[in-house]
Coordinates of C-alpha atoms in Angstrom, one line a residue:
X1 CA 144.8 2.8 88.3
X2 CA 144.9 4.5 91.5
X3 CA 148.3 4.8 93.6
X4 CA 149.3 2.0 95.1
X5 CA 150.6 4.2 98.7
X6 CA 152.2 0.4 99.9
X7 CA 153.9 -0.2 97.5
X8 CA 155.5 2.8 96.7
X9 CA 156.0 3.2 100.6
X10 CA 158.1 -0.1 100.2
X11 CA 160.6 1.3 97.5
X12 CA 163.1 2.2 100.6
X13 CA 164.1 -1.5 101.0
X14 CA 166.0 -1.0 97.3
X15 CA 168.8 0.6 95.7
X16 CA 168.3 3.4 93.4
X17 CA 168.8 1.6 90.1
X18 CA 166.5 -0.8 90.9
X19 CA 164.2 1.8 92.4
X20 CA 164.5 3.9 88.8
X21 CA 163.1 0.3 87.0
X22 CA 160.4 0.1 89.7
X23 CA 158.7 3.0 89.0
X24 CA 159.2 2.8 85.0
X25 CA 157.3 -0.3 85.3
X26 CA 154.5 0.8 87.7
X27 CA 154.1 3.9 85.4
X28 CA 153.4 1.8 82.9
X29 CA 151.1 -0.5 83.8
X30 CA 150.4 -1.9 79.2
X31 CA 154.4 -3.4 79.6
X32 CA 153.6 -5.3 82.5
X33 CA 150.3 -6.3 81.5
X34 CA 152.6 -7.4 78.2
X35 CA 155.1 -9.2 80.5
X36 CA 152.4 -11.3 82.5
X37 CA 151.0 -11.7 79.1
X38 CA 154.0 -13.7 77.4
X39 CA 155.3 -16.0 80.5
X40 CA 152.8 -19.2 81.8
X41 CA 151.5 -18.2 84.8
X42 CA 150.4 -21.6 86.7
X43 CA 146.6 -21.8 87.6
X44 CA 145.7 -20.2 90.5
X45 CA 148.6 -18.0 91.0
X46 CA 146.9 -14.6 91.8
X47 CA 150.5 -12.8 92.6
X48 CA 153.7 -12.5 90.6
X49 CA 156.8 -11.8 91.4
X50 CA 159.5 -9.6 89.5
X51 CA 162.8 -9.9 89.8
X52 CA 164.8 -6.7 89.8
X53 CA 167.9 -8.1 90.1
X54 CA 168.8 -12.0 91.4
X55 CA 166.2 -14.8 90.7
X56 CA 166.6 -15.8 94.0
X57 CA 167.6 -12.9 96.8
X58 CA 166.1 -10.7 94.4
X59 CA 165.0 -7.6 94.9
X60 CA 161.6 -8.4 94.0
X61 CA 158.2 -6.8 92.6
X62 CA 155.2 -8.4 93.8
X63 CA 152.0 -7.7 91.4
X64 CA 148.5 -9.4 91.1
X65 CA 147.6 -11.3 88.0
X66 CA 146.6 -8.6 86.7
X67 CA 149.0 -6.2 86.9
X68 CA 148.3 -4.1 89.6
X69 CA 151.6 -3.6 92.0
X70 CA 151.6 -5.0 95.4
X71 CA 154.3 -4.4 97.5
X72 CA 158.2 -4.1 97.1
X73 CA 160.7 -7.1 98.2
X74 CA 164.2 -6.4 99.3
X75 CA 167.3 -8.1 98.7
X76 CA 167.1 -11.4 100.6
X77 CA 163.7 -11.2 101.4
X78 CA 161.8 -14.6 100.7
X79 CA 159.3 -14.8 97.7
X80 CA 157.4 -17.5 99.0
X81 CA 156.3 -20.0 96.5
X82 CA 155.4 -17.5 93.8
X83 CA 156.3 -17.5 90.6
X84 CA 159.1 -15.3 89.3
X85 CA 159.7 -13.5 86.2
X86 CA 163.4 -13.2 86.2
X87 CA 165.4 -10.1 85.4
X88 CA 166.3 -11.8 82.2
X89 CA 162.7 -12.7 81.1
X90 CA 162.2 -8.9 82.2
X91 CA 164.7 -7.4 80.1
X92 CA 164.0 -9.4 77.0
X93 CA 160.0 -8.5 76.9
X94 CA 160.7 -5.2 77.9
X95 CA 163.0 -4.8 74.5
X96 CA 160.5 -6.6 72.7
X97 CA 157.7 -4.1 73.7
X98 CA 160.2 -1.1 73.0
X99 CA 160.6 -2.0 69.7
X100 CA 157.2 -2.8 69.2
X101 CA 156.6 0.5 70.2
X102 CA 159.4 2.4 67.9
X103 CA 157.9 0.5 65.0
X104 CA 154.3 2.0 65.8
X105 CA 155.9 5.1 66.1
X106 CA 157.1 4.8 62.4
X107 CA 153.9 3.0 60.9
X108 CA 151.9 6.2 62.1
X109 CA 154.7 8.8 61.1
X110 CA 153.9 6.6 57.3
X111 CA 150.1 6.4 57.8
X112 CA 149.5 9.7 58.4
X113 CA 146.5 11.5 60.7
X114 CA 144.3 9.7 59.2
X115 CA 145.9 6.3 59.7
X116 CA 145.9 4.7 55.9
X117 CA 147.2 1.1 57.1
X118 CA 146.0 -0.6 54.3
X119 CA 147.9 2.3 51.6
X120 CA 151.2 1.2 53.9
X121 CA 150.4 -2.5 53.7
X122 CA 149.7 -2.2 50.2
X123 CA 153.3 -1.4 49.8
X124 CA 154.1 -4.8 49.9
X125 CA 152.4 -5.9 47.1
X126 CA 153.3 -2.6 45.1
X127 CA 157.0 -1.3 46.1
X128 CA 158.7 -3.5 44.6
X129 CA 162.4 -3.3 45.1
X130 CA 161.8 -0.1 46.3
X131 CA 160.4 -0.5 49.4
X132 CA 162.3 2.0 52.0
X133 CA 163.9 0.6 55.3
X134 CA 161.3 2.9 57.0
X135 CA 158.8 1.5 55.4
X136 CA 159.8 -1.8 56.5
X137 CA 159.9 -0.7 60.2
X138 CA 156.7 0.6 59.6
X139 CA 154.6 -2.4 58.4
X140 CA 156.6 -5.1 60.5
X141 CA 155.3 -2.9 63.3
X142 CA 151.7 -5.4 62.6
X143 CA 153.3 -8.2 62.8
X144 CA 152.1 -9.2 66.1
X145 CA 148.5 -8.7 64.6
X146 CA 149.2 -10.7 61.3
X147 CA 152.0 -12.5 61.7
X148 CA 149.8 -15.5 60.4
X149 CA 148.3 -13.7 57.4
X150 CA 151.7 -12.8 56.6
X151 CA 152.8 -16.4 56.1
X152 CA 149.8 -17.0 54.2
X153 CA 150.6 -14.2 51.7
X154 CA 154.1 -15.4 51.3
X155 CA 152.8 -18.9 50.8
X156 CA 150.0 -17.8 47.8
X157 CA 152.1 -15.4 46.4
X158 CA 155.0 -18.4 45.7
X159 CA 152.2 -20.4 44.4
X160 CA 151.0 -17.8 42.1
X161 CA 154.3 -16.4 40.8
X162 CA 155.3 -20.3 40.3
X163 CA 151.6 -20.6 37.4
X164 CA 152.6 -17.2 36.1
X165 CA 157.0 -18.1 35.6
X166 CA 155.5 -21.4 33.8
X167 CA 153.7 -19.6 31.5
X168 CA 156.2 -16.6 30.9
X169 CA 159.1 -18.5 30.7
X170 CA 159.1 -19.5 27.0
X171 CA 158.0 -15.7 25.9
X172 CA 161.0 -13.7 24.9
X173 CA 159.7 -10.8 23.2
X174 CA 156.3 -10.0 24.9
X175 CA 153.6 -8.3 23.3
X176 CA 152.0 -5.3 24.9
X177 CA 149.0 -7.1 25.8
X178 CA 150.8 -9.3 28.4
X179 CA 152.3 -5.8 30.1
X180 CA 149.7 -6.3 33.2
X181 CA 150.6 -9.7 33.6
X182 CA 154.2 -9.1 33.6
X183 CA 153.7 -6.3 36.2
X184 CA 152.3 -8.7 38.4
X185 CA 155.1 -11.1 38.2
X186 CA 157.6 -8.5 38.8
X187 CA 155.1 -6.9 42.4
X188 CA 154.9 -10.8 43.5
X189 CA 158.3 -11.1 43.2
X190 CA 159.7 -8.7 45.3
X191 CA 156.6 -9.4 47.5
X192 CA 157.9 -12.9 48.1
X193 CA 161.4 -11.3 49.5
X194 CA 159.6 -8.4 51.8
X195 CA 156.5 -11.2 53.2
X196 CA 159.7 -13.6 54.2
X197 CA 161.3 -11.0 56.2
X198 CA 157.8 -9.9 57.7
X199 CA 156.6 -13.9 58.6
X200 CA 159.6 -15.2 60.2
X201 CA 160.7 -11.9 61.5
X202 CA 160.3 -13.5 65.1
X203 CA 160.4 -17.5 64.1
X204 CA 159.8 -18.9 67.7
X205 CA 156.9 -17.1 68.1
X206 CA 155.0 -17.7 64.8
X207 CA 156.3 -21.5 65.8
X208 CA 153.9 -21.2 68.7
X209 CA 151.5 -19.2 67.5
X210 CA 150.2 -21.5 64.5
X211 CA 147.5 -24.2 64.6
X212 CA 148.4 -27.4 65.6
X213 CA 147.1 -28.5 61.8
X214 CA 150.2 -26.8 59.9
X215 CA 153.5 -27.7 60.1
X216 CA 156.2 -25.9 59.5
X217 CA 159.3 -28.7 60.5
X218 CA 158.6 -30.7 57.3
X219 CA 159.9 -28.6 54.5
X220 CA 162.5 -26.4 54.1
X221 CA 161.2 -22.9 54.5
X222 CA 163.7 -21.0 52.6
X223 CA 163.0 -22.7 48.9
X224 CA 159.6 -20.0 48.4
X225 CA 162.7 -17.4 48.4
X226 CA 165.3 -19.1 47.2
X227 CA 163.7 -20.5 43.7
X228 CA 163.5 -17.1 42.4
X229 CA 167.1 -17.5 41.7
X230 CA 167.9 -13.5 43.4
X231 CA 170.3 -12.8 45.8
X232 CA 168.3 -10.4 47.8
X233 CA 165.2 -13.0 48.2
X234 CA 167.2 -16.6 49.2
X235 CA 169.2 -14.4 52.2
X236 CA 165.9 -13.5 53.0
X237 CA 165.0 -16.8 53.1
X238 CA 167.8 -18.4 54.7
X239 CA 167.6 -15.5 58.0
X240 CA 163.9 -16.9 58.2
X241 CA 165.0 -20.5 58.5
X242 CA 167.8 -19.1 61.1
X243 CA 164.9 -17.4 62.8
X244 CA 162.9 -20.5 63.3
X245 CA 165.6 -22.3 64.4
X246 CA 166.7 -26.2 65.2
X247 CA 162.5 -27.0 64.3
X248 CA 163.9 -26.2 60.8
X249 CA 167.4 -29.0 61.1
X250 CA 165.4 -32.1 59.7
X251 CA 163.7 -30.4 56.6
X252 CA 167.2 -28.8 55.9
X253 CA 169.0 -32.1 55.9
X254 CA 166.4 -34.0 54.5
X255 CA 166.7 -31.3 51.5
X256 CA 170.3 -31.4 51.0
X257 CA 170.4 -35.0 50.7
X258 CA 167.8 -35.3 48.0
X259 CA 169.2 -32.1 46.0
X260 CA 169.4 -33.2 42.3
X261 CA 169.4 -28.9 40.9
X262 CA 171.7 -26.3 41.7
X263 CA 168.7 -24.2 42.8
X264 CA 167.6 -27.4 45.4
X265 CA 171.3 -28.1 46.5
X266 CA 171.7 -23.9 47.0
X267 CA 168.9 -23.5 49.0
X268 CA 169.8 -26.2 51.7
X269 CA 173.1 -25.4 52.0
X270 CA 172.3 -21.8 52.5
X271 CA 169.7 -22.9 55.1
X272 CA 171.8 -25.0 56.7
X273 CA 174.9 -22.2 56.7
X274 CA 172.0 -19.9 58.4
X275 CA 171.4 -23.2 61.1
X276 CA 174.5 -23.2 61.9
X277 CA 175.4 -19.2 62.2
X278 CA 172.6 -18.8 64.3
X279 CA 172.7 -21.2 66.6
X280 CA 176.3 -22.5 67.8
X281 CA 175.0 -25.8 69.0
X282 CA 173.5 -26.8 65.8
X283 CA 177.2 -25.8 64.0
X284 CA 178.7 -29.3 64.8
X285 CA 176.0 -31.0 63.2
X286 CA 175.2 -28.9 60.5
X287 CA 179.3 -29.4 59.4
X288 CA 178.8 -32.7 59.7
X289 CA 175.4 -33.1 57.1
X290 CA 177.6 -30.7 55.1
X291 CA 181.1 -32.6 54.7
X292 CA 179.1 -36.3 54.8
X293 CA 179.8 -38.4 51.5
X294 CA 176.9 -37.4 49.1
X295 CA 175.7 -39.8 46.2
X296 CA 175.4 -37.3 42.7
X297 CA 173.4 -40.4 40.7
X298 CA 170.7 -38.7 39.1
X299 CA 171.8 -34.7 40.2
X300 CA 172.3 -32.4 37.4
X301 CA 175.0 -30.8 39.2
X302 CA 178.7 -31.4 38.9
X303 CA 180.4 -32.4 42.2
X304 CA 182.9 -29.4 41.7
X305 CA 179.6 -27.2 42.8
X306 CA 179.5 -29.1 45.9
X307 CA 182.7 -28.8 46.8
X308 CA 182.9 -25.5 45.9
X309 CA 180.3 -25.4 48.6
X310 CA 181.7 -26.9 51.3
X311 CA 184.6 -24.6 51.3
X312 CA 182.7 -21.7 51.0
X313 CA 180.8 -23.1 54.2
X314 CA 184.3 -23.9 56.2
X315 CA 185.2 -19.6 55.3
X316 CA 181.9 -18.8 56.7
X317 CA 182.4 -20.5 60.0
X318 CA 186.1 -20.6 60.3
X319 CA 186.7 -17.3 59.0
X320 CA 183.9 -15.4 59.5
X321 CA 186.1 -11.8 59.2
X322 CA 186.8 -12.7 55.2
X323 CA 183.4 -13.4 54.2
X324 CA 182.2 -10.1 56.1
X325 CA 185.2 -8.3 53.7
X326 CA 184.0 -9.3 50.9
X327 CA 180.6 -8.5 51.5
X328 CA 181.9 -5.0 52.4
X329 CA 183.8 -4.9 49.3
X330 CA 181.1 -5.5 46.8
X331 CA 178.6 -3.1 48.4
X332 CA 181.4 0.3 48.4
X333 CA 181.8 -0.8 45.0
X334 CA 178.3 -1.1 44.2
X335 CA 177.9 2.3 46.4
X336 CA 180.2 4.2 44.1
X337 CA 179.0 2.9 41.0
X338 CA 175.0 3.7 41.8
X339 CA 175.7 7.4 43.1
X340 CA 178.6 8.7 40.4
X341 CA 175.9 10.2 38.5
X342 CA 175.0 12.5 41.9
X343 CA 176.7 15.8 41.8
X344 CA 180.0 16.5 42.9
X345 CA 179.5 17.2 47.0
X346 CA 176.4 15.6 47.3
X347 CA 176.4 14.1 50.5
X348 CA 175.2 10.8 48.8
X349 CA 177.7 10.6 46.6
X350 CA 180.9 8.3 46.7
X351 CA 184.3 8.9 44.8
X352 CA 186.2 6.2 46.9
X353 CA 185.2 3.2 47.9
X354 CA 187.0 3.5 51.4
X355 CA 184.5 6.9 51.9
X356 CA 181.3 3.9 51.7
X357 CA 180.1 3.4 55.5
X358 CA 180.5 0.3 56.6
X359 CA 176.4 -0.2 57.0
X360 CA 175.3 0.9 54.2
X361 CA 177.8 -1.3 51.9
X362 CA 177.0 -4.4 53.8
X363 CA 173.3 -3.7 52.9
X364 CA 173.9 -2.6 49.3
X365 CA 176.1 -6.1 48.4
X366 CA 172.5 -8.1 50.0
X367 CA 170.1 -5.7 47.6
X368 CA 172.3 -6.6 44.5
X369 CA 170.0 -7.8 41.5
X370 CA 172.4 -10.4 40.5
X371 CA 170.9 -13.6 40.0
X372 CA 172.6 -16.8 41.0
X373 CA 170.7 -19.4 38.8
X374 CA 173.8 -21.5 37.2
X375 CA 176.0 -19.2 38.0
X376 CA 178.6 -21.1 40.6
X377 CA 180.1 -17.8 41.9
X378 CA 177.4 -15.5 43.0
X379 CA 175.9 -18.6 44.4
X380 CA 179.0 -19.2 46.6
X381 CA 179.0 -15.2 47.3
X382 CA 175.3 -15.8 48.4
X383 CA 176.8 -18.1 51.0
X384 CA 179.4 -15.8 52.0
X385 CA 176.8 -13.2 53.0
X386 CA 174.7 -15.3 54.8
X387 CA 176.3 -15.0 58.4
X388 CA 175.3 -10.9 57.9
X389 CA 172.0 -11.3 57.0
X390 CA 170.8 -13.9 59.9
X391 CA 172.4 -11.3 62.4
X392 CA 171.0 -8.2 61.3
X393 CA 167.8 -6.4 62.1
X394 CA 165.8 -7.4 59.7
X395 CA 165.1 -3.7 58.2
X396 CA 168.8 -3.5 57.6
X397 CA 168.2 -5.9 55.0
X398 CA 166.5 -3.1 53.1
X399 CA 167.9 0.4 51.4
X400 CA 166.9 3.9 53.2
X401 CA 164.6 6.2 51.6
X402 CA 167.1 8.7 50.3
X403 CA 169.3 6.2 48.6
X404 CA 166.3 4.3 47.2
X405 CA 165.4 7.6 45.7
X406 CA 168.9 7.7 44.0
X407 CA 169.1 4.1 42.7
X408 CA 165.2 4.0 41.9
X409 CA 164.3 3.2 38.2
X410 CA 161.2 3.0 36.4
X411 CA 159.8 -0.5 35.7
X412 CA 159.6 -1.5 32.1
X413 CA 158.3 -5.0 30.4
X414 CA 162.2 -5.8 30.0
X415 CA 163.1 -5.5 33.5
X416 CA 160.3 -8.5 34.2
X417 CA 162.1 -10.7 31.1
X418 CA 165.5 -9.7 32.9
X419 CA 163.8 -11.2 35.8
X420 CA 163.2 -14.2 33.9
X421 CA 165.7 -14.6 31.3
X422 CA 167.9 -17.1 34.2
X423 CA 165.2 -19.2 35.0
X424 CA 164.0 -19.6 31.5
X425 CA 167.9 -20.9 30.5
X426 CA 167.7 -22.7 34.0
X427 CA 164.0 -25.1 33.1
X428 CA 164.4 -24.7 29.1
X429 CA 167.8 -24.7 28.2
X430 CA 168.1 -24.2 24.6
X431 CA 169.1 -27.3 22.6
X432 CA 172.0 -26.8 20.2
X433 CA 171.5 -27.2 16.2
X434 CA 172.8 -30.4 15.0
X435 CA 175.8 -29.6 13.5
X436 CA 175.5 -30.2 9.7
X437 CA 177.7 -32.3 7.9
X438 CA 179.1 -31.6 4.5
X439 CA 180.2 -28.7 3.0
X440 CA 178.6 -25.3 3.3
X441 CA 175.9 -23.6 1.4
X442 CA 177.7 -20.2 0.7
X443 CA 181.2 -22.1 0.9
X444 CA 183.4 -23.2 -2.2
X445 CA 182.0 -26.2 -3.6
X446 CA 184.6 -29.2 -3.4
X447 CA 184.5 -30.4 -7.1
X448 CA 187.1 -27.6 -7.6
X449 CA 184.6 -25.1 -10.0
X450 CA 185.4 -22.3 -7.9
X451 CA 181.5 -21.7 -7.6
X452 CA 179.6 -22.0 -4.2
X453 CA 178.4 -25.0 -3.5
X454 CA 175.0 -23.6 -3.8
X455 CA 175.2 -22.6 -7.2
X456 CA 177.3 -25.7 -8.2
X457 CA 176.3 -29.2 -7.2
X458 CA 174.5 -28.0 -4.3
X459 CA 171.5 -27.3 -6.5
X460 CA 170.3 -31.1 -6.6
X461 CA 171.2 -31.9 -2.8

């Protein structure tokens, strides 16, 4: 692009601020392609103009449609009737395109010279827990590009880890031969957690981007997560429906009023926690669906749960300084725990909980591998940390690479059946023996011999 001598000759009529962010946007001619990109430009509007400052005494940029600059507008100096990106429109896609930007940065530091994307991608499906913050920054960096095939891998890999629990469920002691299967349960599982965070990383704009044909307003969004009965997943879960926003309200109601399982009433009252955290003018209404008489006829849930609920929901939005405390709590704990077996004056080691930064225990309490299924008070501790995890980046959700080097352990059969060990409990809870009436076998008979029963007049029973 050649220089544009009227338009820089124009840069007098400004201040200097505003002259600094006039020429870091005609130097970079890809953001402001970006910028007239993301905003509706009406038909047959072949100039633009930016605002520097006010939307309407400006200063002003004036561009073509296609991004080359056209002259400067001072303060007061009428645009006409062109349209105008506004200062705010202009800050927020000029973030967007600097993060965009630092992610690239980090999928290429990953990829290496000879730019292995699929290797990094792969880590998706492979990683496991394990997968690094950076490597997170790294592969949301594509999101843009597959932001769609993202979804769809979130959505196949529910559907496939749902066949596969169904048929593991009932297997206790596996033999070897099902050790491929199991590993695949295990990937798919953590794959469910990491393709959450990835698809509704930006919500509103995988809203518009999707066919007309899918919709996403008719279900709640968070249950793919949240069924796996972790921790870790459902907040993953519950940020995405936070992400997406007020399209998500119905579904989330709708889904709390026909909860009959823990595991149904959990996941919309976590979605409807991260509704209402997210976006203040949903709150009122989402408190209201929330404290709203419920019939329990045909739930298999004790009301107790629900209210146990409800009051976890008023701490999160009334006192939103406790819940964040005890988050902190349980990750220095969980921080000291993980690193005692690090030698003394290793930086990564903790011998007080107080010494835990405040970041890295709010992160550590989301990664636990606790799982909630039936188990009232991790569910209502899930709750607690919701608020965190919709207003986080989304790769603060995940461990760095140092500390996932310290806490990293070697996957085994068992640590699948651990997996799966709640759910089995939760869909086939073992039925108790009959308890057996009369005396005992190996007890004294009760005609007085002194025998066993066994040996006396229990031989002809």
């Amino acid at each position: 692009m050649g220089h544009q001598h009227h338009f820089l000759s124009r840069l007098d009529r400004v201040s200097l601020p505003h002259v600094e962010l006039a020429l870091t946007l005609y130097r970079d001619h890809g953001l402001v392609q970006y910028l007239l990109g993301c905003v509706k430009l009406p038909d047959g509007a072949e100039r633009v103009a930016i605002a520097l400052d006010d939307p309407e005494r400006g200063p002003f940029l004036v561009v073509t449609r296609e991004g080359r600059f056209v002259t400067c507008l001072g303060a007061g100096m009428r645009t006409g009737d062109l349209p105008v990106i506004t200062r705010g429109q202009l800050d927020g896609l000029t973030a967007k395109v600097a993060d965009l930007r630092a992610r690239m940065a980090a999928a290429n530091a990953l990829a290496g010279p000879r730019g292995h994307t699929a290797q990094l991608l792969d880590r998706i499906f492979h990683a496991g827990p394990d997968l690094s913050r950076e490597e997170f920054v790294g592969i949301s960096a594509f999101r843009p590009l597959f932001g769609f095939e993202f979804l769809r891998a979130f959505f196949g890999s529910v559907t496939e880890l749902d066949e596969l629990r169904g048929a593991l469920l009932r297997i206790e002691h596996p033999k070897r031969t099902l050790t491929p299967v199991l590993r695949r349960y295990w990937d798919l599982f953590w794959a469910v957690g990491h393709l959450a965070a990835l698809a509704f990383m930006d919500g509103r704009a995988l809203i518009e981007s999707l066919p007309e044909e899918l919709d996403l307003s008719t279900s709640c969004l968070a249950w793919g997560a949240s069924r796996q009965g972790s921790v870790a997943l459902a907040l993953r879960g519950f940020r995405g429906v936070a992400k997406i926003g007020k399209a998500q309200l119905r579904a989330c109601k709708t889904a709390f009023d026909e909860a009959a399982s823990p595991l149904r009433l959990v996941t919309s009252v976590g979605s409807l926690i991260a509704l209402g955290v997210g976006h203040a003018r949903l709150r009122a209404e989402v408190r209201k669906v929330l404290s709203a008489p419920r019939d329990l006829s045909g739930a298999h849930f004790h009301e107790s749960l629900l209210t146990l609920f409800r009051t976890t929901a008023d701490v999160v939005f009334d006192e939103p300084e406790s819940a964040a405390a005890v988050q902190r709590e349980l990750g220095s704990h969980m921080a000291v725990a993980l690193t005692r077996r690090l030698a003394a004056g290793d930086p990564l080691r903790f011998e007080r909980e107080e010494d835990v930064p405040e970041a890295l225990a709010m992160t550590l309490a989301v990664n636990t591998r606790q799982s909630f299924v039936d188990d009232a008070e991790v569910m209502a501790l899930t709750m607690l940390f919701v608020p965190w995890a919709v207003r986080a980046e989304p790769e603060q959700l995940y461990l760095p690479r140092e500390l996932i080097r310290v806490v990293h352990t070697r996957w085994t059969p068992e640590a699948t059946i651990q997996l799966l060990a709640p759910l089995r409990e939760h869909y086939h809870p073992k039925a108790k023996a009959p308890r057996r009436e009369g005396p005992s076998r190996k007890g004294p008979c009760p005609c007085g011999s002194g025998e066993k029963y066994k040996r006396c007049c229990g031989k002809s029973a």
